[in-house]
Amino acid sequence: MAAETTPVDGPAAGTPEPAPAGAREHAHPVPVSLSPSSMGTFTSCPLAFRFGYIERLPEPPSAPASKGTLVHLALQHLMWRPPAERTLEAALADLARAESEVASHPEFADLELSEEEWAAFRADAEVLVRRYFEMEDPRAVTVLGVELRVSAVTNGGVTIRGIIDRLELDADGELVVTDYKTGSAPSEGWEQKSMAGVHVYSLLCERMLGRRPARVQLLYLSRPERIVTTPSDQSLRGVEVKSNAVMQAVRQACRRDDFRPRPSALCNFCSFQEFCPEFGGKPELARPTLLAREAEREGRPQLPLVFA
């Protein structure tokens, strides 16, 4: 749920299944599962979905995503503590611990930041942790689990999976799904769209645990702001319908090799923009180019690139 922007949920979720019998030779393998982030990517831009979730091409790390990973890990450590120990001082210590744990990971080690930019990065992460304490008292949270991997199969036979940031019990003993967000809060009119992912987790909880959450909430730490909704029969049916429809469209796109770009404001944040036809790029160059760059970053020997 974090940032499917964080190690929370990414393109590696689900191994592609073989192409259907009779498919053309250049058809792509079909993923065996979907997640909230992959469904969001496909509906936003099928070509980005192909690059990220079918070909699983490496993306360069970005400071906003890495910052989200760091803050999620710090809050994860905080929630592992006994309730009485969940203080701001402890959270800042957990932030420092999280930074030391991820320092060698490529998501952080490969960030090209100056000393001043690193200082700003750390300061921003601390601000987000401090703002979390403006939203709730973590000592009062009855945590059932953090970073919980969940999956279920829809009535249409589609496997959906993901990772819940935090599952808890409220004062009435009801389940609550909480998702931390380190990006900007959605503007008015876009709030319901931002809840699409957590509605998926409501369905997964009901299928796996036999209980529907009483509410799902997004904690936007940057503002800070809390967006809360109550799952209903209608919302869960909507998850089923959307998941089945998206998988059907994915299968068709894989069969036809038809992943068309869908220009939008999100293009400004896309790691694959240079290979997009909408920007004069060639999709067939994405795989060799990005794999070569990854090998270079990791210091691995590589064969010369030859483009036909």
PDB file of C-alpha atoms in Angstrom:
ATOM      1  CA  MET A   1       0.000   0.000   0.000  1.00  0.00           C
ATOM      2  CA  ALA A   2       2.842   2.230   0.491  1.00  0.00           C
ATOM      3  CA  ALA A   3       4.269   3.481  -2.032  1.00  0.00           C
ATOM      4  CA  GLU A   4       2.837  -0.946  -4.102  1.00  0.00           C
ATOM      5  CA  THR A   5       5.952   3.377  -3.644  1.00  0.00           C
ATOM      6  CA  THR A   6       7.946   1.555  -1.218  1.00  0.00           C
ATOM      7  CA  PRO A   7       8.990  -2.139  -0.840  1.00  0.00           C
ATOM      8  CA  VAL A   8       5.327  -2.448  -0.008  1.00  0.00           C
ATOM      9  CA  ASP A   9       4.009  -3.462  -3.342  1.00  0.00           C
ATOM     10  CA  GLY A  10       5.824  -3.483  -6.706  1.00  0.00           C
ATOM     11  CA  PRO A  11       6.157  -5.031 -10.105  1.00  0.00           C
ATOM     12  CA  ALA A  12       7.566  -8.279  -8.709  1.00  0.00           C
ATOM     13  CA  ALA A  13       4.184  -9.278  -7.268  1.00  0.00           C
ATOM     14  CA  GLY A  14       3.031 -12.340  -9.185  1.00  0.00           C
ATOM     15  CA  THR A  15       4.963 -14.404 -11.701  1.00  0.00           C
ATOM     16  CA  PRO A  16       3.684 -14.116 -15.287  1.00  0.00           C
ATOM     17  CA  GLU A  17       1.902 -17.163 -16.601  1.00  0.00           C
ATOM     18  CA  PRO A  18       2.661 -18.590 -20.055  1.00  0.00           C
ATOM     19  CA  ALA A  19       1.019 -16.934 -23.018  1.00  0.00           C
ATOM     20  CA  PRO A  20      -2.308 -18.537 -24.040  1.00  0.00           C
ATOM     21  CA  ALA A  21      -2.189 -21.323 -26.596  1.00  0.00           C
ATOM     22  CA  GLY A  22      -2.384 -19.963 -30.108  1.00  0.00           C
ATOM     23  CA  ALA A  23      -0.986 -16.582 -29.115  1.00  0.00           C
ATOM     24  CA  ARG A  24       1.406 -14.871 -31.496  1.00  0.00           C
ATOM     25  CA  GLU A  25       5.109 -15.360 -30.847  1.00  0.00           C
ATOM     26  CA  HIS A  26       5.610 -11.798 -29.665  1.00  0.00           C
ATOM     27  CA  ALA A  27       2.688 -11.903 -27.202  1.00  0.00           C
ATOM     28  CA  HIS A  28       3.565 -11.147 -23.579  1.00  0.00           C
ATOM     29  CA  PRO A  29       3.105 -13.488 -20.594  1.00  0.00           C
ATOM     30  CA  VAL A  30       0.074 -12.747 -18.443  1.00  0.00           C
ATOM     31  CA  PRO A  31       0.640 -11.925 -14.745  1.00  0.00           C
ATOM     32  CA  VAL A  32      -0.929 -14.500 -12.453  1.00  0.00           C
ATOM     33  CA  SER A  33      -2.116 -11.830 -10.018  1.00  0.00           C
ATOM     34  CA  LEU A  34      -2.969  -8.169  -9.686  1.00  0.00           C
ATOM     35  CA  SER A  35      -2.411  -5.681  -6.887  1.00  0.00           C
ATOM     36  CA  PRO A  36      -3.922  -2.257  -6.154  1.00  0.00           C
ATOM     37  CA  SER A  37      -0.833  -0.569  -7.594  1.00  0.00           C
ATOM     38  CA  SER A  38      -0.680  -2.697 -10.742  1.00  0.00           C
ATOM     39  CA  MET A  39      -4.382  -2.164 -11.443  1.00  0.00           C
ATOM     40  CA  GLY A  40      -3.908   1.551 -10.961  1.00  0.00           C
ATOM     41  CA  THR A  41      -0.972   1.556 -13.361  1.00  0.00           C
ATOM     42  CA  PHE A  42      -2.814  -0.389 -16.054  1.00  0.00           C
ATOM     43  CA  THR A  43      -5.866   1.866 -15.952  1.00  0.00           C
ATOM     44  CA  SER A  44      -3.624   4.951 -16.013  1.00  0.00           C
ATOM     45  CA  CYS A  45      -1.257   3.779 -18.767  1.00  0.00           C
ATOM     46  CA  PRO A  46      -1.099   0.276 -20.280  1.00  0.00           C
ATOM     47  CA  LEU A  47       2.385   0.920 -21.676  1.00  0.00           C
ATOM     48  CA  ALA A  48       3.753   1.786 -18.230  1.00  0.00           C
ATOM     49  CA  PHE A  49       2.112  -1.413 -16.968  1.00  0.00           C
ATOM     50  CA  ARG A  50       3.898  -3.428 -19.644  1.00  0.00           C
ATOM     51  CA  PHE A  51       7.273  -1.912 -18.766  1.00  0.00           C
ATOM     52  CA  GLY A  52       6.840  -2.225 -15.009  1.00  0.00           C
ATOM     53  CA  TYR A  53       4.729  -5.333 -14.463  1.00  0.00           C
ATOM     54  CA  ILE A  54       5.198  -7.471 -17.575  1.00  0.00           C
ATOM     55  CA  GLU A  55       8.816  -6.812 -18.487  1.00  0.00           C
ATOM     56  CA  ARG A  56       9.703  -5.772 -14.917  1.00  0.00           C
ATOM     57  CA  LEU A  57      12.214  -3.251 -16.125  1.00  0.00           C
ATOM     58  CA  PRO A  58      14.399  -1.606 -13.483  1.00  0.00           C
ATOM     59  CA  GLU A  59      13.557   1.975 -12.607  1.00  0.00           C
ATOM     60  CA  PRO A  60      16.052   4.474 -11.226  1.00  0.00           C
ATOM     61  CA  PRO A  61      15.402   5.338  -7.591  1.00  0.00           C
ATOM     62  CA  SER A  62      13.579   8.574  -6.843  1.00  0.00           C
ATOM     63  CA  ALA A  63      13.908  10.647  -3.707  1.00  0.00           C
ATOM     64  CA  PRO A  64      10.131  10.905  -3.027  1.00  0.00           C
ATOM     65  CA  ALA A  65       9.614   7.131  -3.304  1.00  0.00           C
ATOM     66  CA  SER A  66      12.696   6.343  -1.228  1.00  0.00           C
ATOM     67  CA  LYS A  67      11.579   8.824   1.406  1.00  0.00           C
ATOM     68  CA  GLY A  68       8.239   7.047   1.565  1.00  0.00           C
ATOM     69  CA  THR A  69      10.009   3.724   2.038  1.00  0.00           C
ATOM     70  CA  LEU A  70      12.081   5.146   4.881  1.00  0.00           C
ATOM     71  CA  VAL A  71       9.114   6.656   6.728  1.00  0.00           C
ATOM     72  CA  HIS A  72       7.035   3.491   6.314  1.00  0.00           C
ATOM     73  CA  LEU A  73       9.852   1.415   7.794  1.00  0.00           C
ATOM     74  CA  ALA A  74      10.266   3.815  10.723  1.00  0.00           C
ATOM     75  CA  LEU A  75       6.538   3.630  11.540  1.00  0.00           C
ATOM     76  CA  GLN A  76       6.667  -0.137  11.145  1.00  0.00           C
ATOM     77  CA  HIS A  77       9.404  -0.305  13.791  1.00  0.00           C
ATOM     78  CA  LEU A  78       7.407   2.052  16.001  1.00  0.00           C
ATOM     79  CA  MET A  79       4.317  -0.151  15.863  1.00  0.00           C
ATOM     80  CA  TRP A  80       6.371  -3.208  16.804  1.00  0.00           C
ATOM     81  CA  ARG A  81       7.133  -1.539  20.124  1.00  0.00           C
ATOM     82  CA  PRO A  82       4.927  -2.080  23.217  1.00  0.00           C
ATOM     83  CA  PRO A  83       2.226   0.616  23.233  1.00  0.00           C
ATOM     84  CA  ALA A  84       3.702   2.567  26.149  1.00  0.00           C
ATOM     85  CA  GLU A  85       7.010   2.948  24.276  1.00  0.00           C
ATOM     86  CA  ARG A  86       5.499   4.499  21.125  1.00  0.00           C
ATOM     87  CA  THR A  87       6.677   8.035  21.787  1.00  0.00           C
ATOM     88  CA  LEU A  88       7.961  10.701  19.416  1.00  0.00           C
ATOM     89  CA  GLU A  89      11.470  10.193  20.758  1.00  0.00           C
ATOM     90  CA  ALA A  90      11.208   6.466  20.017  1.00  0.00           C
ATOM     91  CA  ALA A  91       9.858   7.189  16.515  1.00  0.00           C
ATOM     92  CA  LEU A  92      12.824   9.449  15.718  1.00  0.00           C
ATOM     93  CA  ALA A  93      15.159   6.718  16.965  1.00  0.00           C
ATOM     94  CA  ASP A  94      13.307   4.252  14.734  1.00  0.00           C
ATOM     95  CA  LEU A  95      13.763   6.642  11.801  1.00  0.00           C
ATOM     96  CA  ALA A  96      17.513   6.630  12.384  1.00  0.00           C
ATOM     97  CA  ARG A  97      17.455   2.843  12.690  1.00  0.00           C
ATOM     98  CA  ALA A  98      15.498   2.553   9.437  1.00  0.00           C
ATOM     99  CA  GLU A  99      17.985   4.775   7.628  1.00  0.00           C
ATOM    100  CA  SER A 100      20.897   2.609   8.727  1.00  0.00           C
ATOM    101  CA  GLU A 101      19.064  -0.536   7.639  1.00  0.00           C
ATOM    102  CA  VAL A 102      18.375   0.684   4.105  1.00  0.00           C
ATOM    103  CA  ALA A 103      21.567   2.668   3.521  1.00  0.00           C
ATOM    104  CA  SER A 104      23.137   0.010   1.292  1.00  0.00           C
ATOM    105  CA  HIS A 105      19.961  -0.789  -0.648  1.00  0.00           C
ATOM    106  CA  PRO A 106      20.067   0.448  -4.276  1.00  0.00           C
ATOM    107  CA  GLU A 107      16.879   2.432  -3.677  1.00  0.00           C
ATOM    108  CA  PHE A 108      18.968   4.670  -1.408  1.00  0.00           C
ATOM    109  CA  ALA A 109      22.580   3.990  -2.325  1.00  0.00           C
ATOM    110  CA  ASP A 110      21.911   4.895  -5.976  1.00  0.00           C
ATOM    111  CA  LEU A 111      20.198   8.196  -5.226  1.00  0.00           C
ATOM    112  CA  GLU A 112      22.251  10.959  -6.792  1.00  0.00           C
ATOM    113  CA  LEU A 113      21.899  13.626  -4.127  1.00  0.00           C
ATOM    114  CA  SER A 114      24.284  16.307  -2.949  1.00  0.00           C
ATOM    115  CA  GLU A 115      25.058  16.735   0.749  1.00  0.00           C
ATOM    116  CA  GLU A 116      22.524  19.543   0.925  1.00  0.00           C
ATOM    117  CA  GLU A 117      19.894  17.405  -0.796  1.00  0.00           C
ATOM    118  CA  TRP A 118      20.581  14.513   1.587  1.00  0.00           C
ATOM    119  CA  ALA A 119      20.146  16.877   4.521  1.00  0.00           C
ATOM    120  CA  ALA A 120      16.816  18.052   3.089  1.00  0.00           C
ATOM    121  CA  PHE A 121      15.809  14.423   2.463  1.00  0.00           C
ATOM    122  CA  ARG A 122      16.405  13.484   6.105  1.00  0.00           C
ATOM    123  CA  ALA A 123      14.727  16.649   7.376  1.00  0.00           C
ATOM    124  CA  ASP A 124      11.631  15.997   5.270  1.00  0.00           C
ATOM    125  CA  ALA A 125      11.436  12.416   6.542  1.00  0.00           C
ATOM    126  CA  GLU A 126      11.601  13.651  10.124  1.00  0.00           C
ATOM    127  CA  VAL A 127       8.835  16.168   9.441  1.00  0.00           C
ATOM    128  CA  LEU A 128       6.592  13.380   8.142  1.00  0.00           C
ATOM    129  CA  VAL A 129       7.232  11.278  11.262  1.00  0.00           C
ATOM    130  CA  ARG A 130       6.492  14.247  13.523  1.00  0.00           C
ATOM    131  CA  ARG A 131       3.277  15.011  11.662  1.00  0.00           C
ATOM    132  CA  TYR A 132       2.105  11.451  12.175  1.00  0.00           C
ATOM    133  CA  PHE A 133       1.923  12.249  15.890  1.00  0.00           C
ATOM    134  CA  GLU A 134      -0.382  15.178  15.111  1.00  0.00           C
ATOM    135  CA  MET A 135      -2.916  12.701  13.682  1.00  0.00           C
ATOM    136  CA  GLU A 136      -3.131  10.074  16.400  1.00  0.00           C
ATOM    137  CA  ASP A 137      -1.562   8.746  19.568  1.00  0.00           C
ATOM    138  CA  PRO A 138       0.153   5.466  18.579  1.00  0.00           C
ATOM    139  CA  ARG A 139       0.022   4.317  22.212  1.00  0.00           C
ATOM    140  CA  ALA A 140      -3.745   3.969  21.814  1.00  0.00           C
ATOM    141  CA  VAL A 141      -3.543   1.801  18.672  1.00  0.00           C
ATOM    142  CA  THR A 142      -4.222  -1.922  19.132  1.00  0.00           C
ATOM    143  CA  VAL A 143      -2.023  -3.340  16.398  1.00  0.00           C
ATOM    144  CA  LEU A 144      -2.776  -6.758  14.946  1.00  0.00           C
ATOM    145  CA  GLY A 145      -0.076  -6.655  12.317  1.00  0.00           C
ATOM    146  CA  VAL A 146       2.047  -4.443  10.052  1.00  0.00           C
ATOM    147  CA  GLU A 147       3.154  -5.048   6.483  1.00  0.00           C
ATOM    148  CA  LEU A 148       0.713  -7.943   6.200  1.00  0.00           C
ATOM    149  CA  ARG A 149       0.755  -9.888   2.929  1.00  0.00           C
ATOM    150  CA  VAL A 150      -2.777 -10.748   1.879  1.00  0.00           C
ATOM    151  CA  SER A 151      -4.310 -12.387  -1.179  1.00  0.00           C
ATOM    152  CA  ALA A 152      -7.617 -13.789  -2.369  1.00  0.00           C
ATOM    153  CA  VAL A 153      -9.354 -14.964  -5.524  1.00  0.00           C
ATOM    154  CA  THR A 154     -12.320 -13.061  -6.951  1.00  0.00           C
ATOM    155  CA  ASN A 155     -15.520 -14.713  -8.127  1.00  0.00           C
ATOM    156  CA  GLY A 156     -14.075 -14.392 -11.637  1.00  0.00           C
ATOM    157  CA  GLY A 157     -10.977 -16.408 -10.743  1.00  0.00           C
ATOM    158  CA  VAL A 158      -8.589 -13.450 -10.538  1.00  0.00           C
ATOM    159  CA  THR A 159      -5.958 -13.503  -7.799  1.00  0.00           C
ATOM    160  CA  ILE A 160      -5.453 -10.140  -6.133  1.00  0.00           C
ATOM    161  CA  ARG A 161      -2.811  -9.509  -3.528  1.00  0.00           C
ATOM    162  CA  GLY A 162      -1.015  -6.810  -1.675  1.00  0.00           C
ATOM    163  CA  ILE A 163       0.506  -5.683   1.613  1.00  0.00           C
ATOM    164  CA  ILE A 164      -1.447  -3.859   4.334  1.00  0.00           C
ATOM    165  CA  ASP A 165       0.527  -1.155   6.118  1.00  0.00           C
ATOM    166  CA  ARG A 166      -1.329  -1.676   9.395  1.00  0.00           C
ATOM    167  CA  LEU A 167      -4.249  -3.780  10.594  1.00  0.00           C
ATOM    168  CA  GLU A 168      -5.702  -2.946  13.986  1.00  0.00           C
ATOM    169  CA  LEU A 169      -8.691  -3.213  16.292  1.00  0.00           C
ATOM    170  CA  ASP A 170     -10.691  -0.134  17.262  1.00  0.00           C
ATOM    171  CA  ALA A 171     -12.271   0.513  20.656  1.00  0.00           C
ATOM    172  CA  ASP A 172     -15.281  -1.614  19.671  1.00  0.00           C
ATOM    173  CA  GLY A 173     -13.148  -4.576  18.623  1.00  0.00           C
ATOM    174  CA  GLU A 174     -13.707  -3.941  14.903  1.00  0.00           C
ATOM    175  CA  LEU A 175     -11.040  -4.281  12.226  1.00  0.00           C
ATOM    176  CA  VAL A 176      -9.467  -1.139  10.778  1.00  0.00           C
ATOM    177  CA  VAL A 177      -7.153  -0.991   7.761  1.00  0.00           C
ATOM    178  CA  THR A 178      -4.685   1.906   7.814  1.00  0.00           C
ATOM    179  CA  ASP A 179      -2.516   3.031   4.915  1.00  0.00           C
ATOM    180  CA  TYR A 180       0.241   5.641   5.340  1.00  0.00           C
ATOM    181  CA  LYS A 181       0.731   8.124   2.516  1.00  0.00           C
ATOM    182  CA  THR A 182       3.820  10.302   2.273  1.00  0.00           C
ATOM    183  CA  GLY A 183       2.842  12.092  -0.929  1.00  0.00           C
ATOM    184  CA  SER A 184       0.506  15.040  -1.253  1.00  0.00           C
ATOM    185  CA  ALA A 185      -3.125  14.631  -0.246  1.00  0.00           C
ATOM    186  CA  PRO A 186      -5.662  14.404  -3.111  1.00  0.00           C
ATOM    187  CA  SER A 187      -7.574  17.486  -4.121  1.00  0.00           C
ATOM    188  CA  GLU A 188     -11.286  17.767  -3.504  1.00  0.00           C
ATOM    189  CA  GLY A 189     -13.205  15.446  -5.807  1.00  0.00           C
ATOM    190  CA  TRP A 190     -10.363  12.906  -6.029  1.00  0.00           C
ATOM    191  CA  GLU A 191     -10.671  11.475  -2.547  1.00  0.00           C
ATOM    192  CA  GLN A 192     -12.802   8.488  -3.528  1.00  0.00           C
ATOM    193  CA  LYS A 193     -10.369   7.558  -6.292  1.00  0.00           C
ATOM    194  CA  SER A 194      -7.571   7.575  -3.725  1.00  0.00           C
ATOM    195  CA  MET A 195      -9.529   5.018  -1.656  1.00  0.00           C
ATOM    196  CA  ALA A 196      -9.629   2.422  -4.445  1.00  0.00           C
ATOM    197  CA  GLY A 197      -6.598   0.559  -3.158  1.00  0.00           C
ATOM    198  CA  VAL A 198      -7.756   0.245   0.439  1.00  0.00           C
ATOM    199  CA  HIS A 199     -11.158  -1.032  -0.711  1.00  0.00           C
ATOM    200  CA  VAL A 200      -9.204  -3.896  -2.284  1.00  0.00           C
ATOM    201  CA  TYR A 201      -7.701  -4.616   1.125  1.00  0.00           C
ATOM    202  CA  SER A 202     -11.169  -4.649   2.650  1.00  0.00           C
ATOM    203  CA  LEU A 203     -12.142  -7.469   0.304  1.00  0.00           C
ATOM    204  CA  LEU A 204      -8.917  -9.343   1.037  1.00  0.00           C
ATOM    205  CA  CYS A 205      -9.488  -9.066   4.792  1.00  0.00           C
ATOM    206  CA  GLU A 206     -13.036 -10.348   4.452  1.00  0.00           C
ATOM    207  CA  ARG A 207     -11.891 -13.317   2.354  1.00  0.00           C
ATOM    208  CA  MET A 208      -8.837 -14.221   4.440  1.00  0.00           C
ATOM    209  CA  LEU A 209     -10.009 -13.367   7.958  1.00  0.00           C
ATOM    210  CA  GLY A 210     -13.737 -13.815   7.586  1.00  0.00           C
ATOM    211  CA  ARG A 211     -14.366 -10.267   8.815  1.00  0.00           C
ATOM    212  CA  ARG A 212     -14.988  -7.058   6.943  1.00  0.00           C
ATOM    213  CA  PRO A 213     -13.120  -4.014   8.303  1.00  0.00           C
ATOM    214  CA  ALA A 214     -15.367  -1.445   9.942  1.00  0.00           C
ATOM    215  CA  ARG A 215     -13.413   1.270   8.164  1.00  0.00           C
ATOM    216  CA  VAL A 216     -10.383   1.908   6.019  1.00  0.00           C
ATOM    217  CA  GLN A 217      -8.314   5.051   6.373  1.00  0.00           C
ATOM    218  CA  LEU A 218      -5.529   6.865   4.587  1.00  0.00           C
ATOM    219  CA  LEU A 219      -3.166   8.912   6.751  1.00  0.00           C
ATOM    220  CA  TYR A 220      -1.631  11.640   4.585  1.00  0.00           C
ATOM    221  CA  LEU A 221       1.386  12.653   6.632  1.00  0.00           C
ATOM    222  CA  SER A 222       2.401  15.619   4.487  1.00  0.00           C
ATOM    223  CA  ARG A 223      -0.667  17.712   5.354  1.00  0.00           C
ATOM    224  CA  PRO A 224      -1.484  15.969   7.763  1.00  0.00           C
ATOM    225  CA  GLU A 225      -4.960  14.718   6.839  1.00  0.00           C
ATOM    226  CA  ARG A 226      -7.019  11.602   7.425  1.00  0.00           C
ATOM    227  CA  ILE A 227      -9.442  10.233   4.812  1.00  0.00           C
ATOM    228  CA  VAL A 228     -11.801   7.557   6.114  1.00  0.00           C
ATOM    229  CA  THR A 229     -14.436   5.416   4.433  1.00  0.00           C
ATOM    230  CA  THR A 230     -16.637   2.490   5.409  1.00  0.00           C
ATOM    231  CA  PRO A 231     -16.598  -0.637   3.220  1.00  0.00           C
ATOM    232  CA  SER A 232     -19.987  -1.720   1.957  1.00  0.00           C
ATOM    233  CA  ASP A 233     -21.489  -4.524  -0.102  1.00  0.00           C
ATOM    234  CA  GLN A 234     -21.465  -2.128  -3.045  1.00  0.00           C
ATOM    235  CA  SER A 235     -17.798  -1.132  -2.641  1.00  0.00           C
ATOM    236  CA  LEU A 236     -16.661  -4.753  -2.367  1.00  0.00           C
ATOM    237  CA  ARG A 237     -18.717  -5.734  -5.407  1.00  0.00           C
ATOM    238  CA  GLY A 238     -17.016  -2.860  -7.176  1.00  0.00           C
ATOM    239  CA  VAL A 239     -13.604  -4.325  -6.310  1.00  0.00           C
ATOM    240  CA  GLU A 240     -14.676  -7.682  -7.744  1.00  0.00           C
ATOM    241  CA  VAL A 241     -16.005  -6.150 -10.950  1.00  0.00           C
ATOM    242  CA  LYS A 242     -12.990  -3.902 -11.472  1.00  0.00           C
ATOM    243  CA  SER A 243     -10.439  -6.641 -10.736  1.00  0.00           C
ATOM    244  CA  ASN A 244     -12.100  -9.036 -13.171  1.00  0.00           C
ATOM    245  CA  ALA A 245     -12.397  -6.356 -15.847  1.00  0.00           C
ATOM    246  CA  VAL A 246      -8.787  -5.201 -15.489  1.00  0.00           C
ATOM    247  CA  MET A 247      -7.462  -8.754 -15.707  1.00  0.00           C
ATOM    248  CA  GLN A 248      -9.562  -9.401 -18.796  1.00  0.00           C
ATOM    249  CA  ALA A 249      -8.128  -6.256 -20.395  1.00  0.00           C
ATOM    250  CA  VAL A 250      -4.585  -7.242 -19.365  1.00  0.00           C
ATOM    251  CA  ARG A 251      -4.992 -10.685 -20.920  1.00  0.00           C
ATOM    252  CA  GLN A 252      -6.281  -9.159 -24.118  1.00  0.00           C
ATOM    253  CA  ALA A 253      -3.410  -6.673 -24.243  1.00  0.00           C
ATOM    254  CA  CYS A 254      -0.888  -9.474 -23.693  1.00  0.00           C
ATOM    255  CA  ARG A 255      -2.513 -11.618 -26.375  1.00  0.00           C
ATOM    256  CA  ARG A 256      -2.563  -8.792 -28.919  1.00  0.00           C
ATOM    257  CA  ASP A 257       0.672  -7.133 -27.805  1.00  0.00           C
ATOM    258  CA  ASP A 258      -1.390  -3.954 -27.502  1.00  0.00           C
ATOM    259  CA  PHE A 259      -0.169  -1.722 -24.668  1.00  0.00           C
ATOM    260  CA  ARG A 260      -0.928   1.784 -25.791  1.00  0.00           C
ATOM    261  CA  PRO A 261       0.318   4.825 -23.866  1.00  0.00           C
ATOM    262  CA  ARG A 262      -2.297   7.000 -22.206  1.00  0.00           C
ATOM    263  CA  PRO A 263      -0.970  10.559 -21.810  1.00  0.00           C
ATOM    264  CA  SER A 264      -1.910  12.388 -18.614  1.00  0.00           C
ATOM    265  CA  ALA A 265      -0.389  14.552 -15.908  1.00  0.00           C
ATOM    266  CA  LEU A 266       1.226  11.361 -14.557  1.00  0.00           C
ATOM    267  CA  CYS A 267       3.606  11.371 -17.544  1.00  0.00           C
ATOM    268  CA  ASN A 268       5.671  14.002 -15.726  1.00  0.00           C
ATOM    269  CA  PHE A 269       6.550  11.418 -13.078  1.00  0.00           C
ATOM    270  CA  CYS A 270       7.006   8.368 -15.308  1.00  0.00           C
ATOM    271  CA  SER A 271      10.410   6.640 -15.291  1.00  0.00           C
ATOM    272  CA  PHE A 272       9.799   5.298 -18.799  1.00  0.00           C
ATOM    273  CA  GLN A 273       8.957   8.572 -20.543  1.00  0.00           C
ATOM    274  CA  GLU A 274      12.014   8.509 -22.818  1.00  0.00           C
ATOM    275  CA  PHE A 275      10.758   5.247 -24.384  1.00  0.00           C
ATOM    276  CA  CYS A 276       7.161   6.371 -24.864  1.00  0.00           C
ATOM    277  CA  PRO A 277       5.942   7.046 -28.434  1.00  0.00           C
ATOM    278  CA  GLU A 278       4.006  10.048 -27.141  1.00  0.00           C
ATOM    279  CA  PHE A 279       7.375  11.664 -26.399  1.00  0.00           C
ATOM    280  CA  GLY A 280       9.184  10.411 -29.492  1.00  0.00           C
ATOM    281  CA  GLY A 281      10.588   7.303 -27.825  1.00  0.00           C
ATOM    282  CA  LYS A 282      10.809   3.691 -28.984  1.00  0.00           C
ATOM    283  CA  PRO A 283       9.357   1.064 -26.590  1.00  0.00           C
ATOM    284  CA  GLU A 284      11.610  -1.671 -28.011  1.00  0.00           C
ATOM    285  CA  LEU A 285      14.678   0.164 -26.693  1.00  0.00           C
ATOM    286  CA  ALA A 286      13.442   0.227 -23.096  1.00  0.00           C
ATOM    287  CA  ARG A 287      14.535  -3.257 -22.087  1.00  0.00           C
ATOM    288  CA  PRO A 288      18.135  -3.293 -23.437  1.00  0.00           C
ATOM    289  CA  THR A 289      18.772   0.284 -22.357  1.00  0.00           C
ATOM    290  CA  LEU A 290      17.467  -0.011 -18.802  1.00  0.00           C
ATOM    291  CA  LEU A 291      19.100  -3.388 -18.201  1.00  0.00           C
ATOM    292  CA  ALA A 292      22.420  -2.000 -19.419  1.00  0.00           C
ATOM    293  CA  ARG A 293      22.100   0.999 -17.102  1.00  0.00           C
ATOM    294  CA  GLU A 294      21.329  -1.278 -14.176  1.00  0.00           C
ATOM    295  CA  ALA A 295      24.382  -3.408 -14.944  1.00  0.00           C
ATOM    296  CA  GLU A 296      26.531  -0.285 -15.114  1.00  0.00           C
ATOM    297  CA  ARG A 297      25.232   0.996 -11.759  1.00  0.00           C
ATOM    298  CA  GLU A 298      25.995  -2.372 -10.167  1.00  0.00           C
ATOM    299  CA  GLY A 299      29.400  -2.658 -11.806  1.00  0.00           C
ATOM    300  CA  ARG A 300      28.525  -5.849 -13.649  1.00  0.00           C
ATOM    301  CA  PRO A 301      30.140  -6.668 -17.009  1.00  0.00           C
ATOM    302  CA  GLN A 302      27.796  -6.268 -19.952  1.00  0.00           C
ATOM    303  CA  LEU A 303      27.754  -6.901 -23.652  1.00  0.00           C
ATOM    304  CA  PRO A 304      27.773  -3.914 -26.016  1.00  0.00           C
ATOM    305  CA  LEU A 305      24.324  -2.655 -26.897  1.00  0.00           C
ATOM    306  CA  VAL A 306      23.362  -3.258 -30.519  1.00  0.00           C
ATOM    307  CA  PHE A 307      20.119  -1.693 -31.707  1.00  0.00           C
ATOM    308  CA  ALA A 308      18.687  -2.828 -35.017  1.00  0.00           C
TER     309      ALA A 308
END
